[in-house]
Amino acid sequence: MKKAYRIKKNEEFQAIFNAGKSFANRELVIYYIKKPNQTHFRIGLSVGKKLGNAVMRNQIKRYLRESFISLEDDIISELDLVIIARNPTVNMNYHQIKKSLTHLLHRERLLKSKKR
């Protein structure tokens, strides 16, 4: 994932937590805020230490990043997103995490509508 697509600073995370909207399912929590003049979406990932050792946490982050890369063209470009992984993600593979993420984004209407 390109550096321009990342949220790294604590101030940016806190701004999204305080001013943004949130929604969740069993596996993931997503906070988002709309930024009208932004040319592409940005994401921040959070996987807590309760979810396993560093290897497991990094694997979950890799799966989430790869999911966003595959959904890059479908996500609305004017968003800043923070994704928090919950405990069930420890036992999930890439396809299950992507399905869960896609379900959440679709439910909250953060995916571009397909023209038919």
Backbone atoms as SQL, in Angstrom:
CREATE TABLE atoms (id INTEGER PRIMARY KEY, chain TEXT, resi INTEGER, resn TEXT, atom TEXT, x REAL, y REAL, z REAL);
INSERT INTO atoms VALUES
  (1, 'A', 1, 'MET', 'N', 0.847, -1.181, 0.000),
  (2, 'A', 1, 'MET', 'CA', 0.000, 0.000, 0.000),
  (3, 'A', 1, 'MET', 'C', 0.891, 1.241, 0.000),
  (4, 'A', 2, 'LYS', 'N', 0.530, 2.192, -0.813),
  (5, 'A', 2, 'LYS', 'CA', 1.326, 3.411, -0.921),
  (6, 'A', 2, 'LYS', 'C', 1.266, 4.225, 0.368),
  (7, 'A', 3, 'LYS', 'N', 2.343, 4.957, 0.634),
  (8, 'A', 3, 'LYS', 'CA', 2.402, 5.756, 1.868),
  (9, 'A', 3, 'LYS', 'C', 1.319, 6.822, 1.919),
  (10, 'A', 4, 'ALA', 'N', 0.921, 7.330, 0.774),
  (11, 'A', 4, 'ALA', 'CA', -0.110, 8.368, 0.743),
  (12, 'A', 4, 'ALA', 'C', -1.470, 7.828, 1.197),
  (13, 'A', 5, 'TYR', 'N', -1.636, 6.513, 1.219),
  (14, 'A', 5, 'TYR', 'CA', -2.903, 5.903, 1.609),
  (15, 'A', 5, 'TYR', 'C', -2.947, 5.559, 3.099),
  (16, 'A', 6, 'ARG', 'N', -1.911, 5.875, 3.850),
  (17, 'A', 6, 'ARG', 'CA', -1.822, 5.486, 5.251),
  (18, 'A', 6, 'ARG', 'C', -2.120, 6.654, 6.193),
  (19, 'A', 7, 'ILE', 'N', -2.677, 6.314, 7.334),
  (20, 'A', 7, 'ILE', 'CA', -2.818, 7.255, 8.439),
  (21, 'A', 7, 'ILE', 'C', -1.871, 6.752, 9.517),
  (22, 'A', 8, 'LYS', 'N', -0.920, 7.573, 9.921),
  (23, 'A', 8, 'LYS', 'CA', 0.078, 7.142, 10.887),
  (24, 'A', 8, 'LYS', 'C', 0.085, 7.981, 12.170),
  (25, 'A', 9, 'LYS', 'N', -0.284, 9.238, 12.078),
  (26, 'A', 9, 'LYS', 'CA', -0.151, 10.133, 13.221),
  (27, 'A', 9, 'LYS', 'C', -1.292, 9.946, 14.223),
  (28, 'A', 10, 'ASN', 'N', -0.933, 9.998, 15.492),
  (29, 'A', 10, 'ASN', 'CA', -1.909, 9.832, 16.559),
  (30, 'A', 10, 'ASN', 'C', -2.992, 10.912, 16.491),
  (31, 'A', 11, 'GLU', 'N', -2.616, 12.142, 16.117),
  (32, 'A', 11, 'GLU', 'CA', -3.606, 13.228, 16.025),
  (33, 'A', 11, 'GLU', 'C', -4.678, 12.908, 14.987),
  (34, 'A', 12, 'GLU', 'N', -4.267, 12.301, 13.872),
  (35, 'A', 12, 'GLU', 'CA', -5.229, 11.950, 12.831),
  (36, 'A', 12, 'GLU', 'C', -6.159, 10.833, 13.306),
  (37, 'A', 13, 'PHE', 'N', -5.598, 9.840, 14.007),
  (38, 'A', 13, 'PHE', 'CA', -6.428, 8.777, 14.574),
  (39, 'A', 13, 'PHE', 'C', -7.458, 9.377, 15.538),
  (40, 'A', 14, 'GLN', 'N', -6.993, 10.247, 16.433),
  (41, 'A', 14, 'GLN', 'CA', -7.887, 10.826, 17.433),
  (42, 'A', 14, 'GLN', 'C', -8.975, 11.688, 16.787),
  (43, 'A', 15, 'ALA', 'N', -8.623, 12.416, 15.734),
  (44, 'A', 15, 'ALA', 'CA', -9.614, 13.242, 15.037),
  (45, 'A', 15, 'ALA', 'C', -10.715, 12.366, 14.439),
  (46, 'A', 16, 'ILE', 'N', -10.336, 11.222, 13.891),
  (47, 'A', 16, 'ILE', 'CA', -11.331, 10.321, 13.307),
  (48, 'A', 16, 'ILE', 'C', -12.186, 9.693, 14.408),
  (49, 'A', 17, 'PHE', 'N', -11.561, 9.298, 15.520),
  (50, 'A', 17, 'PHE', 'CA', -12.325, 8.723, 16.624),
  (51, 'A', 17, 'PHE', 'C', -13.321, 9.731, 17.193),
  (52, 'A', 18, 'ASN', 'N', -12.898, 10.991, 17.328),
  (53, 'A', 18, 'ASN', 'CA', -13.744, 12.001, 17.969),
  (54, 'A', 18, 'ASN', 'C', -14.826, 12.552, 17.051),
  (55, 'A', 19, 'ALA', 'N', -14.506, 12.785, 15.788),
  (56, 'A', 19, 'ALA', 'CA', -15.457, 13.444, 14.889),
  (57, 'A', 19, 'ALA', 'C', -16.122, 12.497, 13.899),
  (58, 'A', 20, 'GLY', 'N', -15.622, 11.278, 13.799),
  (59, 'A', 20, 'GLY', 'CA', -16.117, 10.365, 12.785),
  (60, 'A', 20, 'GLY', 'C', -17.280, 9.515, 13.243),
  (61, 'A', 21, 'LYS', 'N', -17.767, 8.704, 12.320),
  (62, 'A', 21, 'LYS', 'CA', -18.845, 7.762, 12.593),
  (63, 'A', 21, 'LYS', 'C', -18.229, 6.378, 12.705),
  (64, 'A', 22, 'SER', 'N', -18.915, 5.491, 13.420),
  (65, 'A', 22, 'SER', 'CA', -18.389, 4.143, 13.573),
  (66, 'A', 22, 'SER', 'C', -19.483, 3.112, 13.352),
  (67, 'A', 23, 'PHE', 'N', -19.063, 1.932, 12.957),
  (68, 'A', 23, 'PHE', 'CA', -19.948, 0.788, 12.815),
  (69, 'A', 23, 'PHE', 'C', -19.092, -0.461, 12.924),
  (70, 'A', 24, 'ALA', 'N', -19.737, -1.595, 13.183),
  (71, 'A', 24, 'ALA', 'CA', -18.945, -2.789, 13.469),
  (72, 'A', 24, 'ALA', 'C', -19.732, -4.052, 13.161),
  (73, 'A', 25, 'ASN', 'N', -18.989, -5.142, 13.050),
  (74, 'A', 25, 'ASN', 'CA', -19.554, -6.480, 13.112),
  (75, 'A', 25, 'ASN', 'C', -18.726, -7.251, 14.139),
  (76, 'A', 26, 'ARG', 'N', -18.832, -8.571, 14.170),
  (77, 'A', 26, 'ARG', 'CA', -18.109, -9.338, 15.189),
  (78, 'A', 26, 'ARG', 'C', -16.601, -9.231, 15.043),
  (79, 'A', 27, 'GLU', 'N', -16.107, -9.080, 13.813),
  (80, 'A', 27, 'GLU', 'CA', -14.672, -9.154, 13.559),
  (81, 'A', 27, 'GLU', 'C', -13.969, -7.806, 13.506),
  (82, 'A', 28, 'LEU', 'N', -14.643, -6.773, 12.997),
  (83, 'A', 28, 'LEU', 'CA', -13.981, -5.498, 12.729),
  (84, 'A', 28, 'LEU', 'C', -14.824, -4.326, 13.214),
  (85, 'A', 29, 'VAL', 'N', -14.155, -3.254, 13.598),
  (86, 'A', 29, 'VAL', 'CA', -14.796, -1.970, 13.891),
  (87, 'A', 29, 'VAL', 'C', -14.202, -0.968, 12.914),
  (88, 'A', 30, 'ILE', 'N', -15.048, -0.167, 12.294),
  (89, 'A', 30, 'ILE', 'CA', -14.568, 0.837, 11.349),
  (90, 'A', 30, 'ILE', 'C', -15.051, 2.208, 11.791),
  (91, 'A', 31, 'TYR', 'N', -14.116, 3.123, 11.916),
  (92, 'A', 31, 'TYR', 'CA', -14.405, 4.542, 12.119),
  (93, 'A', 31, 'TYR', 'C', -14.073, 5.248, 10.820),
  (94, 'A', 32, 'TYR', 'N', -14.909, 6.203, 10.429),
  (95, 'A', 32, 'TYR', 'CA', -14.598, 6.931, 9.199),
  (96, 'A', 32, 'TYR', 'C', -15.053, 8.372, 9.300),
  (97, 'A', 33, 'ILE', 'N', -14.398, 9.186, 8.512),
  (98, 'A', 33, 'ILE', 'CA', -14.747, 10.600, 8.396),
  (99, 'A', 33, 'ILE', 'C', -14.605, 10.977, 6.929),
  (100, 'A', 34, 'LYS', 'N', -15.518, 11.803, 6.449),
  (101, 'A', 34, 'LYS', 'CA', -15.461, 12.227, 5.046),
  (102, 'A', 34, 'LYS', 'C', -14.635, 13.498, 4.924),
  (103, 'A', 35, 'LYS', 'N', -13.748, 13.506, 3.935),
  (104, 'A', 35, 'LYS', 'CA', -12.915, 14.671, 3.642),
  (105, 'A', 35, 'LYS', 'C', -13.164, 15.041, 2.185),
  (106, 'A', 36, 'PRO', 'N', -13.963, 16.070, 1.923),
  (107, 'A', 36, 'PRO', 'CA', -14.456, 16.352, 0.566),
  (108, 'A', 36, 'PRO', 'C', -13.394, 16.588, -0.508),
  (109, 'A', 37, 'ASN', 'N', -12.260, 17.170, -0.192),
  (110, 'A', 37, 'ASN', 'CA', -11.306, 17.519, -1.243),
  (111, 'A', 37, 'ASN', 'C', -10.173, 16.510, -1.395),
  (112, 'A', 38, 'GLN', 'N', -10.339, 15.338, -0.831),
  (113, 'A', 38, 'GLN', 'CA', -9.291, 14.317, -0.862),
  (114, 'A', 38, 'GLN', 'C', -9.386, 13.504, -2.161),
  (115, 'A', 39, 'THR', 'N', -8.253, 13.207, -2.770),
  (116, 'A', 39, 'THR', 'CA', -8.266, 12.486, -4.049),
  (117, 'A', 39, 'THR', 'C', -8.289, 10.974, -3.891),
  (118, 'A', 40, 'HIS', 'N', -7.919, 10.453, -2.717),
  (119, 'A', 40, 'HIS', 'CA', -7.955, 9.010, -2.481),
  (120, 'A', 40, 'HIS', 'C', -8.203, 8.753, -0.998),
  (121, 'A', 41, 'PHE', 'N', -8.727, 7.567, -0.703),
  (122, 'A', 41, 'PHE', 'CA', -8.987, 7.229, 0.691),
  (123, 'A', 41, 'PHE', 'C', -7.675, 6.955, 1.417),
  (124, 'A', 42, 'ARG', 'N', -7.718, 7.060, 2.751),
  (125, 'A', 42, 'ARG', 'CA', -6.560, 6.727, 3.585),
  (126, 'A', 42, 'ARG', 'C', -7.043, 5.792, 4.689),
  (127, 'A', 43, 'ILE', 'N', -6.181, 4.863, 5.099),
  (128, 'A', 43, 'ILE', 'CA', -6.568, 3.939, 6.155),
  (129, 'A', 43, 'ILE', 'C', -5.533, 3.913, 7.261),
  (130, 'A', 44, 'GLY', 'N', -6.022, 3.652, 8.452),
  (131, 'A', 44, 'GLY', 'CA', -5.182, 3.391, 9.607),
  (132, 'A', 44, 'GLY', 'C', -5.627, 2.068, 10.206),
  (133, 'A', 45, 'LEU', 'N', -4.689, 1.245, 10.608),
  (134, 'A', 45, 'LEU', 'CA', -5.008, -0.077, 11.140),
  (135, 'A', 45, 'LEU', 'C', -4.617, -0.152, 12.607),
  (136, 'A', 46, 'SER', 'N', -5.453, -0.817, 13.390),
  (137, 'A', 46, 'SER', 'CA', -5.161, -1.009, 14.795),
  (138, 'A', 46, 'SER', 'C', -5.488, -2.451, 15.164),
  (139, 'A', 47, 'VAL', 'N', -4.460, -3.150, 15.634),
  (140, 'A', 47, 'VAL', 'CA', -4.625, -4.526, 16.108),
  (141, 'A', 47, 'VAL', 'C', -3.999, -4.575, 17.496),
  (142, 'A', 48, 'GLY', 'N', -4.836, -4.771, 18.500),
  (143, 'A', 48, 'GLY', 'CA', -4.381, -4.710, 19.886),
  (144, 'A', 48, 'GLY', 'C', -3.516, -5.890, 20.300),
  (145, 'A', 49, 'LYS', 'N', -2.780, -5.705, 21.371),
  (146, 'A', 49, 'LYS', 'CA', -1.870, -6.741, 21.857),
  (147, 'A', 49, 'LYS', 'C', -2.596, -7.961, 22.419),
  (148, 'A', 50, 'LYS', 'N', -3.872, -7.833, 22.705),
  (149, 'A', 50, 'LYS', 'CA', -4.642, -8.965, 23.217),
  (150, 'A', 50, 'LYS', 'C', -4.893, -10.012, 22.136),
  (151, 'A', 51, 'LEU', 'N', -4.645, -9.666, 20.887),
  (152, 'A', 51, 'LEU', 'CA', -4.963, -10.571, 19.781),
  (153, 'A', 51, 'LEU', 'C', -3.848, -11.544, 19.437),
  (154, 'A', 52, 'GLY', 'N', -2.816, -11.626, 20.227),
  (155, 'A', 52, 'GLY', 'CA', -1.780, -12.609, 19.955),
  (156, 'A', 52, 'GLY', 'C', -0.414, -11.967, 19.916),
  (157, 'A', 53, 'ASN', 'N', 0.542, -12.756, 19.466),
  (158, 'A', 53, 'ASN', 'CA', 1.909, -12.238, 19.405),
  (159, 'A', 53, 'ASN', 'C', 2.089, -11.340, 18.177),
  (160, 'A', 54, 'ALA', 'N', 3.258, -10.787, 18.023),
  (161, 'A', 54, 'ALA', 'CA', 3.528, -9.832, 16.952),
  (162, 'A', 54, 'ALA', 'C', 3.324, -10.454, 15.571),
  (163, 'A', 55, 'VAL', 'N', 3.670, -11.716, 15.432),
  (164, 'A', 55, 'VAL', 'CA', 3.505, -12.392, 14.144),
  (165, 'A', 55, 'VAL', 'C', 2.030, -12.416, 13.740),
  (166, 'A', 56, 'MET', 'N', 1.161, -12.763, 14.681),
  (167, 'A', 56, 'MET', 'CA', -0.280, -12.832, 14.399),
  (168, 'A', 56, 'MET', 'C', -0.848, -11.446, 14.100),
  (169, 'A', 57, 'ARG', 'N', -0.451, -10.449, 14.879),
  (170, 'A', 57, 'ARG', 'CA', -0.958, -9.089, 14.655),
  (171, 'A', 57, 'ARG', 'C', -0.519, -8.561, 13.292),
  (172, 'A', 58, 'ASN', 'N', 0.738, -8.808, 12.923),
  (173, 'A', 58, 'ASN', 'CA', 1.229, -8.355, 11.616),
  (174, 'A', 58, 'ASN', 'C', 0.532, -9.089, 10.479),
  (175, 'A', 59, 'GLN', 'N', 0.224, -10.357, 10.674),
  (176, 'A', 59, 'GLN', 'CA', -0.489, -11.110, 9.643),
  (177, 'A', 59, 'GLN', 'C', -1.887, -10.528, 9.428),
  (178, 'A', 60, 'ILE', 'N', -2.578, -10.190, 10.508),
  (179, 'A', 60, 'ILE', 'CA', -3.908, -9.588, 10.385),
  (180, 'A', 60, 'ILE', 'C', -3.810, -8.257, 9.639),
  (181, 'A', 61, 'LYS', 'N', -2.803, -7.447, 9.953),
  (182, 'A', 61, 'LYS', 'CA', -2.622, -6.164, 9.263),
  (183, 'A', 61, 'LYS', 'C', -2.319, -6.372, 7.777),
  (184, 'A', 62, 'ARG', 'N', -1.513, -7.374, 7.461),
  (185, 'A', 62, 'ARG', 'CA', -1.224, -7.676, 6.052),
  (186, 'A', 62, 'ARG', 'C', -2.498, -8.068, 5.315),
  (187, 'A', 63, 'TYR', 'N', -3.311, -8.898, 5.937),
  (188, 'A', 63, 'TYR', 'CA', -4.577, -9.314, 5.317),
  (189, 'A', 63, 'TYR', 'C', -5.486, -8.104, 5.080),
  (190, 'A', 64, 'LEU', 'N', -5.564, -7.207, 6.056),
  (191, 'A', 64, 'LEU', 'CA', -6.400, -6.017, 5.901),
  (192, 'A', 64, 'LEU', 'C', -5.875, -5.109, 4.788),
  (193, 'A', 65, 'ARG', 'N', -4.551, -4.889, 4.764),
  (194, 'A', 65, 'ARG', 'CA', -3.967, -4.057, 3.702),
  (195, 'A', 65, 'ARG', 'C', -4.225, -4.657, 2.323),
  (196, 'A', 66, 'GLU', 'N', -4.039, -5.963, 2.202),
  (197, 'A', 66, 'GLU', 'CA', -4.257, -6.635, 0.919),
  (198, 'A', 66, 'GLU', 'C', -5.726, -6.537, 0.502),
  (199, 'A', 67, 'SER', 'N', -6.637, -6.617, 1.459),
  (200, 'A', 67, 'SER', 'CA', -8.058, -6.458, 1.163),
  (201, 'A', 67, 'SER', 'C', -8.352, -5.075, 0.614),
  (202, 'A', 68, 'PHE', 'N', -7.737, -4.056, 1.216),
  (203, 'A', 68, 'PHE', 'CA', -7.942, -2.696, 0.731),
  (204, 'A', 68, 'PHE', 'C', -7.338, -2.497, -0.653),
  (205, 'A', 69, 'ILE', 'N', -6.217, -3.125, -0.921),
  (206, 'A', 69, 'ILE', 'CA', -5.620, -3.014, -2.256),
  (207, 'A', 69, 'ILE', 'C', -6.559, -3.601, -3.302),
  (208, 'A', 70, 'SER', 'N', -7.173, -4.736, -2.987),
  (209, 'A', 70, 'SER', 'CA', -8.073, -5.348, -3.965),
  (210, 'A', 70, 'SER', 'C', -9.385, -4.573, -4.104),
  (211, 'A', 71, 'LEU', 'N', -9.776, -3.822, -3.079),
  (212, 'A', 71, 'LEU', 'CA', -11.014, -3.033, -3.134),
  (213, 'A', 71, 'LEU', 'C', -10.762, -1.563, -3.493),
  (214, 'A', 72, 'GLU', 'N', -9.539, -1.233, -3.836),
  (215, 'A', 72, 'GLU', 'CA', -9.122, 0.156, -4.038),
  (216, 'A', 72, 'GLU', 'C', -10.021, 0.933, -4.999),
  (217, 'A', 73, 'ASP', 'N', -10.423, 0.319, -6.096),
  (218, 'A', 73, 'ASP', 'CA', -11.237, 1.018, -7.098),
  (219, 'A', 73, 'ASP', 'C', -12.694, 1.163, -6.671),
  (220, 'A', 74, 'ASP', 'N', -13.134, 0.379, -5.687),
  (221, 'A', 74, 'ASP', 'CA', -14.538, 0.378, -5.285),
  (222, 'A', 74, 'ASP', 'C', -14.852, 1.289, -4.107),
  (223, 'A', 75, 'ILE', 'N', -13.830, 1.705, -3.357),
  (224, 'A', 75, 'ILE', 'CA', -14.061, 2.506, -2.153),
  (225, 'A', 75, 'ILE', 'C', -14.139, 3.986, -2.522),
  (226, 'A', 76, 'ILE', 'N', -15.066, 4.694, -1.899),
  (227, 'A', 76, 'ILE', 'CA', -15.206, 6.131, -2.119),
  (228, 'A', 76, 'ILE', 'C', -13.891, 6.813, -1.746),
  (229, 'A', 77, 'SER', 'N', -13.432, 7.717, -2.584),
  (230, 'A', 77, 'SER', 'CA', -12.096, 8.285, -2.429),
  (231, 'A', 77, 'SER', 'C', -11.995, 9.361, -1.349),
  (232, 'A', 78, 'GLU', 'N', -13.082, 9.892, -0.874),
  (233, 'A', 78, 'GLU', 'CA', -13.038, 11.023, 0.058),
  (234, 'A', 78, 'GLU', 'C', -13.167, 10.586, 1.511),
  (235, 'A', 79, 'LEU', 'N', -12.551, 9.468, 1.878),
  (236, 'A', 79, 'LEU', 'CA', -12.690, 8.931, 3.223),
  (237, 'A', 79, 'LEU', 'C', -11.348, 8.764, 3.919),
  (238, 'A', 80, 'ASP', 'N', -11.363, 8.959, 5.225),
  (239, 'A', 80, 'ASP', 'CA', -10.288, 8.516, 6.103),
  (240, 'A', 80, 'ASP', 'C', -10.905, 7.421, 6.968),
  (241, 'A', 81, 'LEU', 'N', -10.307, 6.246, 6.976),
  (242, 'A', 81, 'LEU', 'CA', -10.849, 5.092, 7.687),
  (243, 'A', 81, 'LEU', 'C', -9.852, 4.598, 8.729),
  (244, 'A', 82, 'VAL', 'N', -10.368, 4.188, 9.877),
  (245, 'A', 82, 'VAL', 'CA', -9.555, 3.495, 10.875),
  (246, 'A', 82, 'VAL', 'C', -10.238, 2.159, 11.133),
  (247, 'A', 83, 'ILE', 'N', -9.491, 1.072, 10.979),
  (248, 'A', 83, 'ILE', 'CA', -10.026, -0.265, 11.170),
  (249, 'A', 83, 'ILE', 'C', -9.403, -0.863, 12.421),
  (250, 'A', 84, 'ILE', 'N', -10.244, -1.343, 13.308),
  (251, 'A', 84, 'ILE', 'CA', -9.794, -1.996, 14.525),
  (252, 'A', 84, 'ILE', 'C', -10.199, -3.457, 14.442),
  (253, 'A', 85, 'ALA', 'N', -9.226, -4.348, 14.571),
  (254, 'A', 85, 'ALA', 'CA', -9.492, -5.782, 14.515),
  (255, 'A', 85, 'ALA', 'C', -9.938, -6.275, 15.888),
  (256, 'A', 86, 'ARG', 'N', -10.947, -7.130, 15.893),
  (257, 'A', 86, 'ARG', 'CA', -11.422, -7.743, 17.124),
  (258, 'A', 86, 'ARG', 'C', -10.906, -9.180, 17.220),
  (259, 'A', 87, 'ASN', 'N', -11.163, -9.807, 18.340),
  (260, 'A', 87, 'ASN', 'CA', -10.616, -11.128, 18.635),
  (261, 'A', 87, 'ASN', 'C', -10.889, -12.209, 17.581),
  (262, 'A', 88, 'PRO', 'N', -12.085, -12.318, 16.987),
  (263, 'A', 88, 'PRO', 'CA', -12.318, -13.400, 16.009),
  (264, 'A', 88, 'PRO', 'C', -11.392, -13.358, 14.785),
  (265, 'A', 89, 'THR', 'N', -10.765, -12.231, 14.492),
  (266, 'A', 89, 'THR', 'CA', -9.895, -12.164, 13.310),
  (267, 'A', 89, 'THR', 'C', -8.657, -13.045, 13.459),
  (268, 'A', 90, 'VAL', 'N', -8.321, -13.430, 14.670),
  (269, 'A', 90, 'VAL', 'CA', -7.144, -14.284, 14.899),
  (270, 'A', 90, 'VAL', 'C', -7.302, -15.618, 14.159),
  (271, 'A', 91, 'ASN', 'N', -8.519, -16.130, 14.091),
  (272, 'A', 91, 'ASN', 'CA', -8.770, -17.432, 13.478),
  (273, 'A', 91, 'ASN', 'C', -9.230, -17.339, 12.026),
  (274, 'A', 92, 'MET', 'N', -9.138, -16.167, 11.415),
  (275, 'A', 92, 'MET', 'CA', -9.643, -15.979, 10.056),
  (276, 'A', 92, 'MET', 'C', -8.500, -15.948, 9.044),
  (277, 'A', 93, 'ASN', 'N', -8.817, -16.384, 7.835),
  (278, 'A', 93, 'ASN', 'CA', -7.840, -16.278, 6.753),
  (279, 'A', 93, 'ASN', 'C', -8.138, -15.014, 5.940),
  (280, 'A', 94, 'TYR', 'N', -7.333, -14.785, 4.902),
  (281, 'A', 94, 'TYR', 'CA', -7.459, -13.572, 4.094),
  (282, 'A', 94, 'TYR', 'C', -8.852, -13.421, 3.504),
  (283, 'A', 95, 'HIS', 'N', -9.399, -14.494, 2.942),
  (284, 'A', 95, 'HIS', 'CA', -10.697, -14.400, 2.262),
  (285, 'A', 95, 'HIS', 'C', -11.823, -14.082, 3.239),
  (286, 'A', 96, 'GLN', 'N', -11.748, -14.618, 4.442),
  (287, 'A', 96, 'GLN', 'CA', -12.770, -14.328, 5.445),
  (288, 'A', 96, 'GLN', 'C', -12.684, -12.878, 5.913),
  (289, 'A', 97, 'ILE', 'N', -11.482, -12.380, 6.099),
  (290, 'A', 97, 'ILE', 'CA', -11.313, -10.981, 6.519),
  (291, 'A', 97, 'ILE', 'C', -11.799, -10.046, 5.414),
  (292, 'A', 98, 'LYS', 'N', -11.462, -10.347, 4.170),
  (293, 'A', 98, 'LYS', 'CA', -11.912, -9.509, 3.054),
  (294, 'A', 98, 'LYS', 'C', -13.432, -9.519, 2.950),
  (295, 'A', 99, 'LYS', 'N', -14.046, -10.677, 3.134),
  (296, 'A', 99, 'LYS', 'CA', -15.503, -10.773, 3.067),
  (297, 'A', 99, 'LYS', 'C', -16.151, -9.940, 4.178),
  (298, 'A', 100, 'SER', 'N', -15.593, -10.015, 5.382),
  (299, 'A', 100, 'SER', 'CA', -16.114, -9.244, 6.502),
  (300, 'A', 100, 'SER', 'C', -15.972, -7.741, 6.250),
  (301, 'A', 101, 'LEU', 'N', -14.823, -7.330, 5.744),
  (302, 'A', 101, 'LEU', 'CA', -14.570, -5.924, 5.437),
  (303, 'A', 101, 'LEU', 'C', -15.507, -5.427, 4.340),
  (304, 'A', 102, 'THR', 'N', -15.660, -6.208, 3.282),
  (305, 'A', 102, 'THR', 'CA', -16.545, -5.833, 2.182),
  (306, 'A', 102, 'THR', 'C', -17.986, -5.708, 2.668),
  (307, 'A', 103, 'HIS', 'N', -18.410, -6.642, 3.508),
  (308, 'A', 103, 'HIS', 'CA', -19.763, -6.598, 4.056),
  (309, 'A', 103, 'HIS', 'C', -20.002, -5.298, 4.828),
  (310, 'A', 104, 'LEU', 'N', -19.049, -4.920, 5.678),
  (311, 'A', 104, 'LEU', 'CA', -19.189, -3.693, 6.461),
  (312, 'A', 104, 'LEU', 'C', -19.224, -2.452, 5.570),
  (313, 'A', 105, 'LEU', 'N', -18.303, -2.378, 4.611),
  (314, 'A', 105, 'LEU', 'CA', -18.252, -1.206, 3.724),
  (315, 'A', 105, 'LEU', 'C', -19.521, -1.098, 2.887),
  (316, 'A', 106, 'HIS', 'N', -20.024, -2.219, 2.431),
  (317, 'A', 106, 'HIS', 'CA', -21.250, -2.218, 1.625),
  (318, 'A', 106, 'HIS', 'C', -22.446, -1.801, 2.474),
  (319, 'A', 107, 'ARG', 'N', -22.521, -2.326, 3.701),
  (320, 'A', 107, 'ARG', 'CA', -23.634, -2.013, 4.597),
  (321, 'A', 107, 'ARG', 'C', -23.691, -0.530, 4.929),
  (322, 'A', 108, 'GLU', 'N', -22.535, 0.101, 5.053),
  (323, 'A', 108, 'GLU', 'CA', -22.474, 1.520, 5.409),
  (324, 'A', 108, 'GLU', 'C', -22.435, 2.424, 4.177),
  (325, 'A', 109, 'ARG', 'N', -22.532, 1.835, 3.005),
  (326, 'A', 109, 'ARG', 'CA', -22.544, 2.565, 1.721),
  (327, 'A', 109, 'ARG', 'C', -21.259, 3.364, 1.500),
  (328, 'A', 110, 'LEU', 'N', -20.124, 2.742, 1.787),
  (329, 'A', 110, 'LEU', 'CA', -18.832, 3.383, 1.556),
  (330, 'A', 110, 'LEU', 'C', -18.181, 2.861, 0.277),
  (331, 'A', 111, 'LEU', 'N', -18.872, 1.989, -0.421),
  (332, 'A', 111, 'LEU', 'CA', -18.400, 1.494, -1.716),
  (333, 'A', 111, 'LEU', 'C', -19.107, 2.262, -2.818),
  (334, 'A', 112, 'LYS', 'N', -18.406, 2.488, -3.915),
  (335, 'A', 112, 'LYS', 'CA', -19.013, 3.171, -5.055),
  (336, 'A', 112, 'LYS', 'C', -20.096, 2.273, -5.629),
  (337, 'A', 113, 'SER', 'N', -21.189, 2.889, -6.054),
  (338, 'A', 113, 'SER', 'CA', -22.275, 2.095, -6.631),
  (339, 'A', 113, 'SER', 'C', -21.874, 1.644, -8.036),
  (340, 'A', 114, 'LYS', 'N', -22.245, 0.423, -8.342),
  (341, 'A', 114, 'LYS', 'CA', -21.967, -0.131, -9.665),
  (342, 'A', 114, 'LYS', 'C', -23.065, 0.289, -10.628),
  (343, 'A', 115, 'LYS', 'N', -22.662, 0.805, -11.768),
  (344, 'A', 115, 'LYS', 'CA', -23.639, 1.191, -12.788),
  (345, 'A', 115, 'LYS', 'C', -23.890, -0.014, -13.689),
  (346, 'A', 116, 'ARG', 'N', -25.165, -0.293, -13.918),
  (347, 'A', 116, 'ARG', 'CA', -25.505, -1.474, -14.722),
  (348, 'A', 116, 'ARG', 'C', -26.213, -1.075, -15.972);
